[in-house]
Amino acid sequence: MTKENVQGASEEEQQAQSKKALKKQQKEAEKAAKKAEKQAKLASEQQEAEEDDFAMDRYGICPMVQSQQKLDRALVRVQDLTPEKAEQQIWVRARIHTSRAKGKQCFLVLRHQQFTVQALLAVGDRASKQMVKFAANLTKESIIDVEAVVKKVEQKIESCSQQDVELHVERIFVISQSEARLPLQLEDAVRPEGEGDEEGRATVNQDTRLDNRVIDLRTTTSQAIFRLQSGVCQLFRDTLINKGFVEIQTPKIISAASEGGANVFTVSYFKTSAYLAQSPQLYKQMCICADFDKVFCVGPVFRAEDSNTHRHLTEFVGLDIEMAFNYHYHEVIDSITDTMVQIFKGLRDRFQTEIQTVNKQYPSEPFKFLEPTLRLEYKEAVAMLRAAGVEMGDEEDLSTPNEKLLGRLVKEKYDTDFFVLDKYPLAVRPFYTMPDPNNAKYSNSYDMFMRGEEILSGAQRVHDAQLLTERAMHHGIDLEKIKAYIDSFRYGAPPHAGGGIGLERVTMLYLGLHNVRQTSMFPRDPKRLTP
Amino acid sequence: MHHTRKDDDMNGEVDPALKALEERQDEVLRRLYEIKATVEGLAKTVSTPDADLDASTLSRGPAESVLRGTADLDSLLGKDLGALRDIVINASPACPPLCLLVLHALLCQRYQVLSSVHVHSSVSAVPPPLLSCLGPRHIDGYARQHFQLGFTLIWKDVSELQMKFNTQSMCPIEGEANVARFLFRLLGAEPQDPVAATQMDCWIDTAVFQLSEGGSKERAAVLRSLNAALGRSAWLLGQEFSLADIVCACCVLRAGQTTSAPVNVQRWLKSCQNLGHFDCVYPLLQ
């Protein structure tokens, strides 16, 4: 290429550029003009607004509530907005779930917990144009105080939980404003699985939910899940207290691992180290030896297992039971299963709204159970599995797939989602498990299953120091480390049995959910430590 | 089988299992045709016009008493797999299966039976007599392996009574009468003579379809024919107490027509009561 050529080319370029620049300038000028026009319009509108907004004191942003005044104002809960309140003038505090402006009207959906109601703001003698505009521009999730008249509606409002009434807003004040951009949309987070794919709408994946847990917990589904979970705890406590149990609190920082050392968290403890409790096992048993007879304990339990599955957490809430019995450990099984049945019945009878709310997003068959609870023996389970074509040894432990298959087989025959499997092989249970007196290969131990997944593992414990020592030695356990535990049985110990349940698992399996993180408020697993 | 359900654990096995299922279906169909042919043959030889025929004129096969029949559970129900053979019966508390309770009492006389009553979560409240209808809880109930037979009665919201036994190879059996036939066979006391066996089935159907479900006219007609049959012999099939007596008596009792029944029927109900097997039924009739 020659120099001339290059020069020519660049001249042409310059010309072209200047043409472009000219166009650009023109465009910018046009834009500026438009902007000015807009601003002028805005200004005039504002002026207009300032000039003749007769409803100015009926809306606005409240100063931060710093407890300056104690208003004598009753706030009605959204769930109480029923046709009986029709024509009443009331105050409501709620979040803005959605807002939709349409000309001179603005429709709001107000939400409080899992309840929603439609609110309407229309230009008229109570509301000005500016007020409607203000309402339409409120950001989602802001908390507002609204004064309104309750009106019956002719057609049911399908999209709200309060279907028979709507609110005609007269005053609207912002108590706390939300930022405009939300990390996830609540509608997306409650969309039933599968439905989003079909309609090309967004759903929110689990990690996004957990990263923004505070917002995710506001969804109707989450609200229902955790209200029901609270119910599980309360029913557990109520039932056991009625049966004469005593609630105990046990330390979670312990000096030695209770069930093998592999899966415990070590914490530094001044100049030495300690462990986080894997279960209150030892303390429950010590309480039995201390004549408390029937004890239970609700508290955190830690497992340092690096398993990333749908049903493992590193910290969960354990519901633990330990009970002295008279002659046969089935007295304890009966007590525990009856407690579970009381919980299931209580949930079925008192938490139907919550169950249905969760079912809308995660449909599942209602939880089925028998009263009294079905009890099968391990041998029967093995025979059932073999008849279904599974090859397994007599004393082999149940693998997770086999547990699920067994759950299905039992459901098919007995139509129950809850059953007890009794008489596990001794070899697959911990050293403190009492051997079966009739067959040394088996033990007085049991698991309980919900929808084919284990929720409770329990057994009669060895209450004889000598046999306990033998069993510990058979398992190759260092006797020095568990000396204090064994010693507690030397001064007269009643026969006893017990078991521990995971609260999150019970909630998950009762509702037929797929992941234990859905029923843990702030889940902890090997990969998650926040929020 | 479970392969119709979504099952990630057993993906690899689907194909051979399906094949096995197809083969089994063919086998079942073949056997059904055989049975059909046999029954048609029998129907021709016996040529009984209806259930009301005069039982006394018919020849009798080797009759066996309920309490003297021989039965071996291994030969009746197949090989023992080391598990309790548990018979599960789903019944609606609105319509307690009286004749099955009588059969349960008979089974208890023959075998070591582990009886249990459960309430399914589909029904909320069950009257106390229904909870204790199988008698007191067995004292050795903690050891399931010691029993020959399990009898698990579940009060459940079902439209028709249902029995589940070997869910792997048997479909659920529906209808109280059919379950009664199954349980009666376990006693090894069913009539060996095809005529008597067919008569028995006839009486059972009559009781269930005309007495329990029929209108007042039909009911009266059945009571008349019962009365006629019982005028000729002590029991419906002649000299031997059979399932026909159990089912018919329970249907009459349930229909609440004990006092208005004809004389022979009244006498026969009394005889049934005297046998003692019906003791469990009376507390449920109030």
Tab-separated table of C-alpha atoms in Angstrom, chain A residues 36-429:
chain	number	residue	atom	x	y	z
A	36	ALA	CA	-36.574	20.502	28.301
A	37	GLU	CA	-40.131	20.024	27.175
A	38	LYS	CA	-40.527	17.094	29.522
A	39	GLN	CA	-39.009	18.993	32.392
A	40	ALA	CA	-41.254	21.898	31.733
A	41	LYS	CA	-44.214	19.569	31.688
A	42	LEU	CA	-43.057	17.911	34.876
A	43	ALA	CA	-42.502	21.244	36.519
A	44	SER	CA	-45.894	22.452	35.471
A	45	GLU	CA	-47.423	19.207	36.712
A	46	GLN	CA	-45.603	19.591	39.980
A	47	GLN	CA	-46.754	23.091	40.196
A	48	GLU	CA	-50.224	21.930	39.448
A	49	ALA	CA	-49.808	19.293	42.121
A	50	GLU	CA	-48.577	21.752	44.651
A	51	GLU	CA	-51.231	24.158	43.685
A	52	ASP	CA	-54.391	22.173	43.862
A	53	ASP	CA	-53.766	18.890	45.649
A	54	PHE	CA	-56.691	18.900	48.041
A	55	ALA	CA	-55.653	15.486	49.438
A	56	MET	CA	-52.166	16.471	50.461
A	57	ASP	CA	-52.532	15.453	54.066
A	58	ARG	CA	-54.044	12.102	53.150
A	59	TYR	CA	-50.839	10.461	51.899
A	60	GLY	CA	-47.109	10.646	52.234
A	61	ILE	CA	-44.061	9.202	53.843
A	62	CYS	CA	-44.252	9.010	57.606
A	63	PRO	CA	-41.290	10.191	59.632
A	64	MET	CA	-39.297	7.234	60.972
A	65	VAL	CA	-41.179	5.619	63.827
A	66	GLN	CA	-38.982	6.422	66.783
A	67	SER	CA	-41.812	6.024	69.245
A	68	GLN	CA	-42.593	9.732	69.422
A	69	GLN	CA	-46.256	9.181	69.962
A	70	LYS	CA	-48.560	6.446	71.099
A	71	LEU	CA	-51.496	6.570	68.747
A	72	ASP	CA	-54.779	5.211	69.933
A	73	ARG	CA	-55.333	3.440	66.662
A	74	ALA	CA	-56.347	-0.186	66.248
A	75	LEU	CA	-54.705	-1.933	63.309
A	76	VAL	CA	-56.861	-4.690	61.860
A	77	ARG	CA	-55.045	-7.804	60.621
A	78	VAL	CA	-55.497	-8.659	56.961
A	79	GLN	CA	-56.749	-12.150	57.802
A	80	ASP	CA	-59.595	-10.588	59.799
A	81	LEU	CA	-60.923	-8.641	56.836
A	82	THR	CA	-64.121	-10.560	56.242
A	83	PRO	CA	-67.619	-9.614	55.006
A	84	GLU	CA	-68.632	-9.039	58.665
A	85	LYS	CA	-66.444	-5.929	58.597
A	86	ALA	CA	-68.201	-4.522	55.519
A	87	GLU	CA	-68.763	-0.737	55.486
A	88	GLN	CA	-66.468	-0.246	58.475
A	89	GLN	CA	-63.675	2.280	58.374
A	90	ILE	CA	-60.485	0.623	59.585
A	91	TRP	CA	-56.709	0.972	59.660
A	92	VAL	CA	-54.463	-1.770	58.278
A	93	ARG	CA	-50.703	-2.175	58.288
A	94	ALA	CA	-49.426	-4.335	55.477
A	95	ARG	CA	-46.826	-4.723	52.788
A	96	ILE	CA	-47.381	-3.741	49.197
A	97	HIS	CA	-47.447	-7.079	47.427
A	98	THR	CA	-48.205	-5.635	43.994
A	99	SER	CA	-49.469	-2.328	42.686
A	100	ARG	CA	-51.090	-1.696	39.337
A	101	ALA	CA	-52.148	1.747	38.131
A	102	LYS	CA	-54.833	2.049	35.486
A	103	GLY	CA	-55.722	5.584	34.497
A	104	LYS	CA	-57.445	7.240	37.417
A	105	GLN	CA	-57.412	4.092	39.497
A	106	CYS	CA	-54.737	2.204	41.328
A	107	PHE	CA	-55.114	-1.392	42.492
A	108	LEU	CA	-52.907	-2.588	45.316
A	109	VAL	CA	-52.581	-6.041	46.783
A	110	LEU	CA	-51.760	-5.684	50.460
A	111	ARG	CA	-50.099	-8.574	52.221
A	112	HIS	CA	-49.648	-9.477	55.858
A	113	GLN	CA	-48.001	-12.831	56.505
A	114	GLN	CA	-49.716	-15.364	54.261
A	115	PHE	CA	-52.885	-13.283	53.804
A	116	THR	CA	-53.600	-10.826	51.019
A	117	VAL	CA	-56.378	-8.360	50.255
A	118	GLN	CA	-57.117	-6.114	47.324
A	119	ALA	CA	-57.120	-2.359	47.888
A	120	LEU	CA	-58.454	0.242	45.490
A	121	LEU	CA	-57.590	3.899	45.170
A	122	ALA	CA	-59.559	5.993	42.697
A	123	VAL	CA	-59.517	9.671	41.898
A	124	GLY	CA	-62.573	11.197	43.495
A	125	ASP	CA	-63.623	13.379	46.385
A	126	ARG	CA	-61.339	11.429	48.792
A	127	ALA	CA	-58.289	10.984	46.622
A	128	SER	CA	-56.593	13.360	44.246
A	129	LYS	CA	-54.777	12.556	41.023
A	130	GLN	CA	-51.514	13.099	42.831
A	131	MET	CA	-52.439	10.706	45.604
A	132	VAL	CA	-53.228	7.921	43.128
A	133	LYS	CA	-49.945	8.582	41.390
A	134	PHE	CA	-48.125	8.405	44.718
A	135	ALA	CA	-49.720	5.055	45.475
A	136	ALA	CA	-48.894	3.709	42.036
A	137	ASN	CA	-45.254	4.625	42.462
A	138	LEU	CA	-44.780	2.931	45.811
A	139	THR	CA	-42.118	0.251	45.671
A	140	LYS	CA	-43.065	-3.387	46.199
A	141	GLU	CA	-42.530	-4.734	49.717
A	142	SER	CA	-42.824	-1.293	51.321
A	143	ILE	CA	-44.731	-1.311	54.589
A	144	ILE	CA	-47.695	1.037	54.654
A	145	ASP	CA	-50.479	2.153	56.951
A	146	VAL	CA	-53.815	2.430	55.196
A	147	GLU	CA	-57.119	3.850	56.310
A	148	ALA	CA	-59.898	2.382	54.265
A	149	VAL	CA	-63.521	1.336	54.110
A	150	VAL	CA	-64.178	-2.388	53.796
A	151	LYS	CA	-66.497	-3.126	50.873
A	152	LYS	CA	-68.066	-6.380	49.823
A	153	VAL	CA	-67.309	-7.431	46.275
A	154	GLU	CA	-69.734	-9.001	43.854
A	155	GLN	CA	-67.229	-11.298	42.221
A	156	LYS	CA	-64.712	-13.236	44.269
A	157	ILE	CA	-61.168	-11.944	44.016
A	158	GLU	CA	-59.374	-15.144	43.069
A	159	SER	CA	-55.872	-13.784	43.430
A	160	CYS	CA	-56.198	-12.854	47.113
A	161	SER	CA	-56.710	-14.839	50.273
A	162	GLN	CA	-59.502	-12.460	51.354
A	163	GLN	CA	-61.779	-13.077	48.399
A	164	ASP	CA	-65.026	-11.509	49.532
A	165	VAL	CA	-63.978	-7.955	50.375
A	166	GLU	CA	-61.786	-5.176	49.100
A	167	LEU	CA	-60.514	-1.984	50.695
A	168	HIS	CA	-61.396	1.481	49.425
A	169	VAL	CA	-58.394	3.491	50.493
A	170	GLU	CA	-58.849	6.910	52.054
A	171	ARG	CA	-55.417	7.520	53.515
A	172	ILE	CA	-52.091	5.896	52.742
A	173	PHE	CA	-48.787	6.456	54.549
A	174	VAL	CA	-45.447	4.772	54.088
A	175	ILE	CA	-43.939	3.402	57.302
A	176	SER	CA	-40.909	1.778	55.723
A	177	GLN	CA	-39.867	2.086	52.144
A	178	SER	CA	-38.347	-0.802	50.261
A	179	GLU	CA	-35.604	-0.377	47.707
A	180	ALA	CA	-36.957	-0.522	44.214
A	181	ARG	CA	-35.002	-3.523	43.007
A	182	LEU	CA	-35.709	-6.807	44.805
A	183	PRO	CA	-33.184	-9.638	44.534
A	184	LEU	CA	-36.073	-12.004	43.805
A	185	GLN	CA	-39.752	-11.587	43.025
A	186	LEU	CA	-42.176	-13.147	45.490
A	187	GLU	CA	-44.497	-14.305	42.701
A	188	ASP	CA	-41.615	-16.189	41.113
A	189	ALA	CA	-40.720	-17.768	44.438
A	190	VAL	CA	-44.199	-19.238	45.017
A	191	ARG	CA	-44.768	-20.471	41.476
A	192	PRO	CA	-45.456	-24.218	41.510
A	193	GLU	CA	-42.603	-26.304	40.160
A	194	GLY	CA	-43.001	-27.114	36.501
A	195	GLU	CA	-45.555	-24.393	35.871
A	196	GLY	CA	-42.845	-21.808	35.305
A	197	ASP	CA	-41.218	-23.912	32.591
A	198	GLU	CA	-44.441	-24.253	30.630
A	199	GLU	CA	-45.351	-20.597	30.588
A	200	GLY	CA	-41.807	-19.414	30.165
A	201	ARG	CA	-41.980	-17.647	33.516
A	202	ALA	CA	-39.177	-17.440	35.982
A	203	THR	CA	-38.819	-19.631	39.028
A	204	VAL	CA	-36.264	-19.018	41.728
A	205	ASN	CA	-33.641	-21.660	42.414
A	206	GLN	CA	-32.840	-22.882	45.872
A	207	ASP	CA	-29.520	-21.071	46.284
A	208	THR	CA	-30.965	-17.688	45.307
A	209	ARG	CA	-33.728	-18.263	47.805
A	210	LEU	CA	-31.320	-19.161	50.583
A	211	ASP	CA	-28.994	-16.266	49.754
A	212	ASN	CA	-31.952	-13.899	50.177
A	213	ARG	CA	-33.640	-15.871	52.904
A	214	VAL	CA	-35.332	-12.871	54.544
A	215	ILE	CA	-37.339	-12.157	51.415
A	216	ASP	CA	-37.924	-15.824	50.621
A	217	LEU	CA	-39.308	-16.345	54.113
A	218	ARG	CA	-42.041	-13.808	53.306
A	219	THR	CA	-43.610	-16.061	50.680
A	220	THR	CA	-46.900	-17.687	51.598
A	221	THR	CA	-45.261	-21.104	51.293
A	222	SER	CA	-42.425	-20.293	53.685
A	223	GLN	CA	-44.813	-18.617	56.113
A	224	ALA	CA	-46.938	-21.765	56.155
A	225	ILE	CA	-43.975	-24.149	56.454
A	226	PHE	CA	-42.511	-22.458	59.498
A	227	ARG	CA	-45.840	-21.898	61.210
A	228	LEU	CA	-46.461	-25.623	60.814
A	229	GLN	CA	-42.973	-26.402	62.081
A	230	SER	CA	-43.661	-24.385	65.188
A	231	GLY	CA	-46.800	-26.518	65.520
A	232	VAL	CA	-44.732	-29.712	65.383
A	233	CYS	CA	-42.594	-28.464	68.276
A	234	GLN	CA	-45.565	-27.366	70.298
A	235	LEU	CA	-47.473	-30.625	69.751
A	236	PHE	CA	-44.337	-32.588	70.653
A	237	ARG	CA	-43.964	-30.666	73.909
A	238	ASP	CA	-47.667	-30.724	74.804
A	239	THR	CA	-48.028	-34.453	74.189
A	240	LEU	CA	-44.946	-35.410	76.184
A	241	ILE	CA	-45.707	-33.058	79.079
A	242	ASN	CA	-49.167	-34.666	79.243
A	243	LYS	CA	-47.489	-38.055	79.444
A	244	GLY	CA	-45.506	-36.882	82.475
A	245	PHE	CA	-42.192	-36.086	80.771
A	246	VAL	CA	-39.731	-33.481	82.034
A	247	GLU	CA	-38.035	-31.091	79.600
A	248	ILE	CA	-34.285	-30.906	80.122
A	249	GLN	CA	-31.516	-28.703	78.715
A	250	THR	CA	-28.205	-30.341	77.965
A	251	PRO	CA	-24.804	-28.798	77.158
A	252	LYS	CA	-23.858	-28.653	73.491
A	253	ILE	CA	-20.135	-28.178	74.172
A	254	ILE	CA	-18.886	-31.569	75.270
A	255	SER	CA	-15.529	-33.102	76.079
A	256	ALA	CA	-15.836	-36.364	74.147
A	257	ALA	CA	-17.660	-37.508	71.058
A	258	SER	CA	-20.726	-39.595	71.825
A	259	GLU	CA	-21.035	-41.641	68.647
A	260	GLY	CA	-17.595	-42.256	67.174
A	261	GLY	CA	-15.160	-39.436	66.626
A	262	ALA	CA	-15.289	-39.069	62.846
A	263	ASN	CA	-18.211	-36.710	62.369
A	264	VAL	CA	-17.903	-34.182	65.154
A	265	PHE	CA	-16.977	-30.504	65.056
A	266	THR	CA	-13.975	-29.603	67.142
A	267	VAL	CA	-13.963	-26.188	68.805
A	268	SER	CA	-11.076	-24.612	70.651
A	269	TYR	CA	-11.878	-24.363	74.325
A	270	PHE	CA	-9.388	-22.155	76.131
A	271	LYS	CA	-6.184	-24.208	76.303
A	272	THR	CA	-7.787	-27.444	75.145
A	273	SER	CA	-10.340	-28.501	72.565
A	274	ALA	CA	-13.970	-29.548	72.876
A	275	TYR	CA	-16.669	-30.953	70.585
A	276	LEU	CA	-20.118	-29.852	69.508
A	277	ALA	CA	-22.712	-32.420	70.642
A	278	GLN	CA	-23.885	-34.903	68.009
A	279	SER	CA	-26.846	-35.787	70.205
A	280	PRO	CA	-27.839	-35.288	73.828
A	281	GLN	CA	-27.638	-39.094	74.154
A	282	LEU	CA	-25.265	-39.326	77.104
A	283	TYR	CA	-26.978	-36.558	79.046
A	284	LYS	CA	-30.443	-37.990	78.484
A	285	GLN	CA	-29.219	-41.305	79.849
A	286	MET	CA	-27.535	-39.661	82.823
A	287	CYS	CA	-30.847	-37.979	83.641
A	288	ILE	CA	-32.510	-41.403	83.593
A	289	CYS	CA	-29.860	-42.665	86.013
A	290	ALA	CA	-30.628	-39.589	88.111
A	291	ASP	CA	-34.263	-40.654	88.499
A	292	PHE	CA	-35.954	-38.283	86.061
A	293	ASP	CA	-37.705	-41.316	84.497
A	294	LYS	CA	-39.079	-39.607	81.402
A	295	VAL	CA	-37.170	-36.771	79.784
A	296	PHE	CA	-37.146	-34.925	76.492
A	297	CYS	CA	-35.023	-32.210	75.045
A	298	VAL	CA	-35.424	-29.835	72.093
A	299	GLY	CA	-32.199	-28.298	70.893
A	300	PRO	CA	-29.497	-28.003	68.249
A	301	VAL	CA	-27.546	-31.074	67.195
A	302	PHE	CA	-24.351	-30.961	65.149
A	303	ARG	CA	-23.038	-33.424	62.552
A	304	ALA	CA	-19.723	-32.804	60.797
A	305	GLU	CA	-20.591	-35.183	57.946
A	306	ASP	CA	-19.478	-33.840	54.588
A	307	SER	CA	-22.630	-35.107	52.865
A	308	ASN	CA	-24.382	-32.792	50.453
A	309	THR	CA	-27.726	-34.518	50.081
A	310	HIS	CA	-31.329	-33.410	50.150
A	311	ARG	CA	-31.717	-34.593	53.735
A	312	HIS	CA	-28.497	-33.784	55.580
A	313	LEU	CA	-27.669	-30.608	57.478
A	314	THR	CA	-24.673	-29.943	59.681
A	315	GLU	CA	-26.808	-28.311	62.337
A	316	PHE	CA	-30.410	-29.224	62.951
A	317	VAL	CA	-32.967	-29.228	65.710
A	318	GLY	CA	-33.174	-32.536	67.529
A	319	LEU	CA	-36.278	-33.668	69.385
A	320	ASP	CA	-34.925	-36.263	71.787
A	321	ILE	CA	-36.753	-38.632	74.086
A	322	GLU	CA	-35.431	-40.979	76.750
A	323	MET	CA	-37.645	-42.984	79.049
A	324	ALA	CA	-37.286	-45.615	81.756
A	325	PHE	CA	-39.633	-48.556	81.259
A	326	ASN	CA	-40.931	-51.382	83.408
A	327	TYR	CA	-40.415	-54.668	81.601
A	328	HIS	CA	-40.348	-54.313	77.849
A	329	TYR	CA	-38.898	-51.614	75.603
A	330	HIS	CA	-42.062	-51.698	73.505
A	331	GLU	CA	-43.557	-49.534	76.252
A	332	VAL	CA	-41.197	-46.843	74.966
A	333	ILE	CA	-41.959	-47.535	71.279
A	334	ASP	CA	-45.660	-47.212	72.047
A	335	SER	CA	-45.048	-43.931	73.846
A	336	ILE	CA	-42.963	-42.468	71.011
A	337	THR	CA	-45.292	-43.643	68.223
A	338	ASP	CA	-48.290	-42.304	70.091
A	339	THR	CA	-46.499	-38.957	70.382
A	340	MET	CA	-45.882	-38.948	66.645
A	341	VAL	CA	-49.512	-39.862	65.923
A	342	GLN	CA	-50.673	-37.022	68.185
A	343	ILE	CA	-48.422	-34.660	66.224
A	344	PHE	CA	-49.789	-35.884	62.869
A	345	LYS	CA	-53.364	-35.618	64.089
A	346	GLY	CA	-52.755	-32.167	65.543
A	347	LEU	CA	-51.265	-30.966	62.264
A	348	ARG	CA	-54.123	-32.513	60.267
A	349	ASP	CA	-56.745	-30.878	62.480
A	350	ARG	CA	-55.176	-27.507	63.300
A	351	PHE	CA	-52.905	-26.632	60.383
A	352	GLN	CA	-55.083	-27.461	57.382
A	353	THR	CA	-54.715	-23.899	55.963
A	354	GLU	CA	-50.929	-24.125	56.140
A	355	ILE	CA	-50.866	-27.611	54.618
A	356	GLN	CA	-53.005	-26.441	51.712
A	357	THR	CA	-50.898	-23.337	51.201
A	358	VAL	CA	-47.747	-25.459	50.897
A	359	ASN	CA	-49.586	-27.917	48.656
A	360	LYS	CA	-50.377	-25.157	46.187
A	361	GLN	CA	-46.694	-24.794	45.421
A	362	TYR	CA	-45.502	-28.316	46.203
A	363	PRO	CA	-48.382	-30.711	45.587
A	364	SER	CA	-48.195	-33.966	47.532
A	365	GLU	CA	-50.548	-36.639	48.772
A	366	PRO	CA	-51.863	-36.071	52.292
A	367	PHE	CA	-49.773	-37.781	54.954
A	368	LYS	CA	-51.340	-41.108	55.929
A	369	PHE	CA	-50.850	-43.009	59.151
A	370	LEU	CA	-52.388	-45.707	61.303
A	371	GLU	CA	-53.325	-45.574	64.932
A	372	PRO	CA	-51.836	-47.486	66.692
A	373	THR	CA	-48.740	-47.275	64.537
A	374	LEU	CA	-47.785	-50.239	62.409
A	375	ARG	CA	-44.766	-52.121	63.737
A	376	LEU	CA	-42.876	-54.550	61.517
A	377	GLU	CA	-39.803	-56.580	62.352
A	378	TYR	CA	-36.543	-56.395	60.457
A	379	LYS	CA	-36.889	-59.993	59.253
A	380	GLU	CA	-40.277	-59.187	57.749
A	381	ALA	CA	-38.824	-56.172	55.973
A	382	VAL	CA	-36.033	-58.322	54.523
A	383	ALA	CA	-38.633	-60.886	53.381
A	384	MET	CA	-40.741	-58.137	51.763
A	385	LEU	CA	-37.700	-56.745	49.977
A	386	ARG	CA	-36.645	-60.197	48.813
A	387	ALA	CA	-40.124	-60.893	47.488
A	388	ALA	CA	-39.752	-57.658	45.515
A	389	GLY	CA	-36.533	-58.947	43.999
A	390	VAL	CA	-33.918	-57.330	46.238
A	391	GLU	CA	-30.949	-59.510	47.136
A	392	MET	CA	-29.669	-58.834	50.618
A	393	GLY	CA	-28.201	-60.686	53.573
A	394	ASP	CA	-30.102	-61.335	56.808
A	395	GLU	CA	-27.920	-59.004	58.846
A	396	GLU	CA	-27.160	-56.449	56.177
A	397	ASP	CA	-28.126	-52.848	56.960
A	398	LEU	CA	-30.816	-51.223	54.812
A	399	SER	CA	-29.372	-49.040	52.069
A	400	THR	CA	-31.121	-45.742	51.347
A	401	PRO	CA	-32.720	-47.046	48.107
A	402	ASN	CA	-33.901	-50.151	49.948
A	403	GLU	CA	-35.373	-48.000	52.709
A	404	LYS	CA	-37.352	-46.104	50.096
A	405	LEU	CA	-38.465	-49.286	48.371
A	406	LEU	CA	-39.532	-50.753	51.699
A	407	GLY	CA	-41.490	-47.563	52.348
A	408	ARG	CA	-43.325	-48.066	49.073
A	409	LEU	CA	-44.011	-51.738	49.761
A	410	VAL	CA	-45.411	-50.933	53.187
A	411	LYS	CA	-47.497	-48.113	51.740
A	412	GLU	CA	-48.888	-50.449	49.106
A	413	LYS	CA	-49.970	-53.060	51.612
A	414	TYR	CA	-50.906	-50.997	54.660
A	415	ASP	CA	-51.427	-47.537	53.115
A	416	THR	CA	-49.432	-45.774	55.804
A	417	ASP	CA	-46.587	-43.279	55.442
A	418	PHE	CA	-45.421	-43.892	59.000
A	419	PHE	CA	-44.251	-47.163	60.494
A	420	VAL	CA	-41.736	-48.642	62.913
A	421	LEU	CA	-39.129	-51.190	61.963
A	422	ASP	CA	-38.118	-53.196	65.004
A	423	LYS	CA	-35.336	-55.686	65.867
A	424	TYR	CA	-32.413	-54.449	63.793
A	425	PRO	CA	-29.335	-56.690	63.482
A	426	LEU	CA	-27.030	-55.994	66.437
A	427	ALA	CA	-23.997	-55.602	64.176
A	428	VAL	CA	-25.289	-52.433	62.498
A	429	ARG	CA	-26.157	-50.545	65.712
